[in-house]
Amino acid sequence: MKVIFAGTPEFAATALKDLHEAGFEIPLVLTQPDRPAGRGMQLHASAVKQYALQHGIEVLQPLSLRMDSKDPQRAAEAKAAHERLLATDYDVMVVAAYGLILPRSTLDIKPCINIHGSLLPRWRGAAPIHRAIEAGDDETGVTIMQMEEGLDTGPMLAIERTPIEAGDSTASLHDKLATLGGKMIVETLRKMQQQALEAVPQPEAGVTYAAKIAKEEAALDFSLPALELGLKIRAFNPFPGACGQVDGTTIKIWAADVLEADSKEAPGQVLAADAQHGIVVACGNGSLRLTELQKPGGKRLPAAEFIKGFPLEGKRCA
């Protein structure tokens, strides 16, 4: 079976690696254009592109696949990409976190299959891992589905569940689901080769949408319950990183424990900041013990180390 692969970040690179190592022929990879990153804002290749180049796989990086784009450059690149797909001998396109919309013209060439990091129809959309943690879901998983023009609406070919552990952040859950997705797509394509797959329509009930994460969501409102804030901190690790303001300085909060005991102090008040108690902050209901923090230009530090260089006792987070 010949597979064109479309994807961009590490989540997708894991699946590409598993397909390649399983022996599937991959004549072409689609990934997003190189993006500026880091302090020097130099162009960096996506994780998928890096893997493809290391293994001699041709890479295509169009700005868009929509030939009807009003931007002449995007339209021209989309047309060139479409012609390249038509000229390529392949059986199926596998898509994982590609980041570009596949138009009908692409979907109509050959079957397109998507690796989605949620239990569809829950958390259709751009940020299913973040939103599952933020919502306090007990479990999530991976769905392999046939692609159609709707947003993650296609019939399901395979679905597997995994629990969301109390200590999971988006970073840790991402890695679990990437591993699961890679395993599942290999199994799915092998079943396709044997014509042993049945596509099951998604249930009409239980549809939710995982909106793209905005940087503005990172700012914590300490008037909210500690439980809700604790979920946000886990959900926004590693991006965009939950944060609070102390004396005008933005502090990143990477990890925290939820404490049920209420305080008479106003939300945001630092109740303790010492080696014995750690950093405890009052919330609208309960409190948070902050366990990993980072000041601007600094490193991520455990609370005991952080307060040595940034005293917090008696201060207030906003």
Coordinates of C-alpha atoms in Angstrom, one line a residue:
M1 CA 0.0 0.0 0.0
K2 CA 1.3 3.4 -1.0
V3 CA 0.6 6.2 1.4
I4 CA 0.8 10.0 1.1
F5 CA 1.2 11.5 4.5
A6 CA 0.1 15.0 5.5
G7 CA 1.0 16.3 8.9
T8 CA 3.2 18.9 10.7
P9 CA 4.0 18.6 14.5
E10 CA 5.4 15.8 16.7
F11 CA 2.0 14.1 17.0
A12 CA 2.1 13.6 13.3
A13 CA 5.8 12.7 13.1
T14 CA 5.2 9.8 15.4
A15 CA 2.6 8.3 13.0
L16 CA 4.8 8.9 10.0
K17 CA 7.6 7.1 11.7
D18 CA 5.4 4.1 12.6
L19 CA 4.1 3.9 9.1
H20 CA 7.6 4.1 7.6
E21 CA 9.0 1.5 10.0
A22 CA 6.0 -0.8 9.3
G23 CA 7.0 -1.0 5.7
F24 CA 4.4 1.2 4.0
E25 CA 5.7 2.9 0.9
I26 CA 5.5 6.7 1.3
P27 CA 6.2 8.5 -2.0
L28 CA 5.3 12.0 -0.7
V29 CA 4.8 14.0 2.5
L30 CA 2.8 17.2 2.8
T31 CA 3.6 19.5 5.7
Q32 CA 3.3 23.2 6.5
P33 CA 5.9 25.7 5.4
D34 CA 8.9 26.3 7.6
R35 CA 8.1 28.8 10.4
P36 CA 10.3 31.3 12.3
A37 CA 10.9 30.1 15.9
G38 CA 13.2 30.7 18.9
R39 CA 14.8 33.9 20.0
G40 CA 16.5 34.4 16.6
M41 CA 13.2 33.8 14.8
Q42 CA 15.1 31.6 12.3
L43 CA 13.1 29.3 10.0
H44 CA 12.6 25.8 11.4
A45 CA 11.3 22.8 9.6
S46 CA 8.3 20.9 11.1
A47 CA 8.9 17.6 12.9
V48 CA 7.3 15.8 9.9
K49 CA 9.6 17.4 7.4
Q50 CA 12.7 16.6 9.5
Y51 CA 11.7 12.9 9.6
A52 CA 10.9 12.8 5.9
L53 CA 14.2 14.4 4.9
Q54 CA 16.2 12.1 7.2
H55 CA 14.7 9.1 5.4
G56 CA 14.8 10.4 1.8
I57 CA 11.1 11.0 1.4
E58 CA 10.0 13.8 -0.9
V59 CA 8.4 16.8 0.9
L60 CA 5.9 19.3 -0.4
Q61 CA 5.0 22.5 1.5
P62 CA 2.2 24.5 -0.1
L63 CA 0.8 27.5 1.7
S64 CA -2.7 26.2 0.8
L65 CA -4.5 23.4 -1.0
R66 CA -7.4 25.6 -2.0
M67 CA -7.1 26.4 -5.7
D68 CA -9.9 29.0 -5.4
S69 CA -7.9 31.1 -2.9
K70 CA -8.0 34.9 -3.6
D71 CA -4.3 35.1 -2.9
P72 CA -2.5 34.4 -6.2
Q73 CA 0.5 32.8 -4.6
R74 CA -1.6 30.5 -2.5
A75 CA -3.8 29.6 -5.5
A76 CA -0.7 28.8 -7.6
E77 CA 0.9 26.7 -4.9
A78 CA -2.4 24.8 -4.4
K79 CA -2.7 24.1 -8.1
A80 CA 0.9 22.8 -8.2
A81 CA 0.2 20.6 -5.2
H82 CA -3.0 19.3 -6.8
E83 CA -1.2 18.4 -9.9
R84 CA 1.6 16.7 -7.9
L85 CA -1.0 14.6 -6.1
L86 CA -2.7 13.6 -9.4
A87 CA 0.7 12.5 -10.8
T88 CA 1.6 10.4 -7.7
D89 CA 0.8 6.7 -7.5
Y90 CA -0.8 6.2 -4.1
D91 CA -3.6 4.4 -2.5
V92 CA -4.5 6.5 0.5
M93 CA -3.7 9.8 2.2
V94 CA -3.1 9.7 5.9
V95 CA -3.6 13.1 7.7
A96 CA -2.5 13.9 11.2
A97 CA -2.5 17.5 12.6
Y98 CA -1.7 18.9 9.2
G99 CA -3.0 22.4 9.9
L100 CA -4.4 23.0 6.4
I101 CA -8.0 22.4 5.2
L102 CA -8.2 19.6 2.6
P103 CA -10.7 20.8 0.0
R104 CA -13.1 18.6 -2.0
S105 CA -10.6 18.6 -4.9
T106 CA -8.0 16.8 -2.7
L107 CA -10.5 14.5 -0.9
D108 CA -11.9 13.3 -4.3
I109 CA -8.5 12.0 -5.6
K110 CA -8.1 9.0 -3.2
P111 CA -9.4 8.1 0.2
C112 CA -8.2 10.3 3.0
I113 CA -7.9 9.1 6.6
N114 CA -7.4 11.2 9.7
I115 CA -5.8 10.5 13.0
H116 CA -7.7 12.5 15.6
G117 CA -6.8 12.8 19.3
S118 CA -10.2 12.5 20.8
L119 CA -13.2 10.2 21.2
L120 CA -15.3 11.5 18.4
P121 CA -17.8 13.2 18.2
R122 CA -16.5 14.7 21.5
W123 CA -13.9 17.4 20.8
R124 CA -14.0 17.9 17.1
G125 CA -11.6 20.7 16.0
A126 CA -8.2 22.1 16.6
A127 CA -7.3 21.5 20.3
P128 CA -8.9 18.2 21.4
I129 CA -6.2 17.3 23.9
H130 CA -6.2 20.7 25.6
R131 CA -9.9 20.9 25.9
A132 CA -10.4 17.4 27.2
I133 CA -8.1 18.2 30.1
E134 CA -9.5 21.6 30.7
A135 CA -13.1 20.2 30.8
G136 CA -12.0 17.6 33.4
D137 CA -12.8 14.6 31.2
D138 CA -11.9 11.2 32.8
E139 CA -10.9 9.7 29.5
T140 CA -9.9 10.4 25.9
G141 CA -8.4 8.5 23.1
V142 CA -7.8 8.4 19.3
T143 CA -10.3 8.0 16.5
I144 CA -9.3 7.0 13.0
M145 CA -11.9 8.4 10.6
Q146 CA -12.6 8.8 6.9
M147 CA -12.3 12.5 6.0
E148 CA -15.1 14.6 4.4
E149 CA -15.6 18.3 4.1
G150 CA -17.2 18.8 7.5
L151 CA -15.0 19.5 10.5
D152 CA -14.0 16.0 11.9
T153 CA -17.5 14.7 10.9
G154 CA -16.5 11.6 8.9
P155 CA -17.3 8.0 9.7
M156 CA -15.1 6.2 12.1
L157 CA -12.8 3.3 11.2
A158 CA -11.3 2.7 14.6
I159 CA -11.5 4.1 18.1
E160 CA -9.5 3.4 21.3
R161 CA -9.8 4.9 24.8
T162 CA -7.2 5.8 27.4
P163 CA -7.7 7.3 30.8
I164 CA -6.7 10.9 31.6
E165 CA -4.6 10.5 34.8
A166 CA -4.7 13.1 37.6
G167 CA -1.2 14.2 36.8
D168 CA -1.6 14.4 33.0
S169 CA -0.8 17.7 31.3
T170 CA -1.3 18.3 27.6
A171 CA 2.4 17.5 27.1
S172 CA 2.2 14.1 28.7
L173 CA -1.2 13.2 27.2
H174 CA -0.1 14.3 23.8
D175 CA 2.8 11.8 23.9
K176 CA 0.4 9.0 25.0
L177 CA -2.0 9.7 22.2
A178 CA 0.7 10.1 19.6
T179 CA 2.0 6.7 20.4
L180 CA -1.6 5.3 20.4
G181 CA -2.4 7.0 17.1
G182 CA 0.8 5.6 15.4
K183 CA -0.1 2.1 16.4
M184 CA -3.7 2.5 15.3
I185 CA -3.0 3.9 11.9
V186 CA -0.7 0.9 11.1
E187 CA -3.4 -1.5 12.2
T188 CA -6.1 0.3 10.3
L189 CA -4.2 0.3 7.0
R190 CA -3.3 -3.3 7.3
K191 CA -7.0 -4.1 7.8
M192 CA -7.8 -1.9 4.8
Q193 CA -5.4 -4.1 2.7
Q194 CA -7.4 -7.1 3.9
Q195 CA -10.7 -5.3 3.2
A196 CA -11.6 -6.0 6.9
L197 CA -12.8 -2.5 7.9
E198 CA -16.3 -1.2 8.4
A199 CA -16.9 2.6 8.6
V200 CA -19.3 3.5 11.4
P201 CA -21.1 6.9 11.3
Q202 CA -20.4 9.2 14.3
P203 CA -23.2 9.4 16.9
E204 CA -25.3 12.5 16.6
A205 CA -25.3 13.0 20.3
G206 CA -22.4 14.3 22.3
V207 CA -20.8 16.6 19.8
T208 CA -18.4 19.2 21.3
Y209 CA -15.9 21.5 19.6
A210 CA -12.3 22.0 20.7
A211 CA -11.6 25.6 19.7
K212 CA -8.0 26.6 19.0
I213 CA -6.1 27.8 22.1
A214 CA -5.6 31.5 22.3
K215 CA -2.7 33.1 24.2
E216 CA -5.2 35.3 26.0
E217 CA -6.6 32.2 27.8
A218 CA -3.3 31.7 29.6
A219 CA -4.0 34.5 32.2
L220 CA -5.5 32.8 35.3
D221 CA -8.5 34.4 37.1
F222 CA -8.0 33.5 40.8
S223 CA -11.6 34.3 41.6
L224 CA -12.4 31.0 39.9
P225 CA -12.5 27.7 41.8
A226 CA -9.1 26.1 42.4
L227 CA -10.3 22.9 40.7
E228 CA -11.0 24.8 37.5
L229 CA -7.7 26.6 37.6
G230 CA -5.8 23.4 38.2
L231 CA -7.3 21.9 35.1
K232 CA -6.4 25.0 33.1
I233 CA -2.8 24.8 34.3
R234 CA -2.5 21.2 33.2
A235 CA -4.3 21.9 29.9
F236 CA -2.1 24.9 29.0
N237 CA 1.2 23.0 29.6
P238 CA 3.2 23.3 27.3
F239 CA 1.2 25.9 25.3
P240 CA 0.5 28.7 26.0
G241 CA 1.5 28.2 29.6
A242 CA -0.8 29.4 32.4
C243 CA 0.3 32.6 34.1
G244 CA -0.4 35.2 36.8
Q245 CA 0.8 38.7 37.5
V246 CA 2.8 39.6 40.6
D247 CA 3.8 43.2 41.0
G248 CA 3.5 43.7 37.3
T249 CA 5.7 40.7 36.5
T250 CA 4.2 37.8 34.5
I251 CA 4.9 34.5 36.2
K252 CA 4.3 31.2 34.3
I253 CA 2.7 28.5 36.3
W254 CA 3.5 25.1 34.9
A255 CA 2.1 22.8 37.6
A256 CA 0.0 23.0 40.8
D257 CA -1.9 20.9 43.3
V258 CA -5.5 21.7 44.2
L259 CA -6.3 22.2 47.9
E260 CA -9.9 22.0 49.0
A261 CA -9.6 24.1 52.1
D262 CA -11.1 27.6 51.7
S263 CA -9.4 30.8 52.9
K264 CA -10.8 34.0 54.3
E265 CA -8.3 35.9 52.2
A266 CA -9.2 37.5 48.8
P267 CA -8.6 35.4 45.7
G268 CA -5.1 35.7 44.4
Q269 CA -3.6 36.4 47.9
V270 CA -0.4 34.4 48.5
L271 CA -1.2 32.4 51.7
A272 CA 2.2 30.8 52.1
A273 CA 5.6 30.9 50.2
D274 CA 8.1 29.0 52.2
A275 CA 10.0 25.6 52.2
Q276 CA 7.5 24.1 54.6
H277 CA 4.2 24.9 52.9
G278 CA 5.3 25.7 49.4
I279 CA 3.5 28.5 47.4
V280 CA -0.2 28.5 48.3
V281 CA -2.6 31.0 46.6
A282 CA -6.2 31.6 47.6
C283 CA -8.8 31.0 44.9
G284 CA -12.5 31.7 44.6
N285 CA -13.1 28.3 46.1
G286 CA -10.2 26.3 47.7
S287 CA -6.6 27.2 46.9
L288 CA -3.7 26.2 44.7
R289 CA -0.3 25.0 45.8
L290 CA 2.0 26.1 42.9
T291 CA 4.7 23.5 42.4
E292 CA 6.5 24.7 39.2
L293 CA 7.0 28.3 38.1
Q294 CA 9.0 30.4 35.7
K295 CA 9.9 34.1 35.7
P296 CA 10.6 36.0 32.5
G297 CA 13.9 35.0 31.0
G298 CA 14.3 32.3 33.7
K299 CA 14.1 28.5 33.8
R300 CA 11.2 26.4 35.0
L301 CA 11.9 25.8 38.7
P302 CA 10.3 23.9 41.5
A303 CA 8.6 26.2 44.0
A304 CA 11.3 25.9 46.7
E305 CA 13.9 27.0 44.2
F306 CA 11.7 29.7 42.6
I307 CA 11.1 31.6 45.9
K308 CA 14.8 31.9 46.6
G309 CA 15.1 34.3 43.7
F310 CA 11.5 35.7 43.7
P311 CA 10.0 36.1 47.1
L312 CA 6.2 35.8 47.1
E313 CA 5.2 35.8 50.8
G314 CA 2.5 38.3 51.5
K315 CA 2.1 39.3 47.8
R316 CA -0.9 38.9 45.5
C317 CA -1.4 37.2 42.2
A318 CA -3.7 38.7 39.6

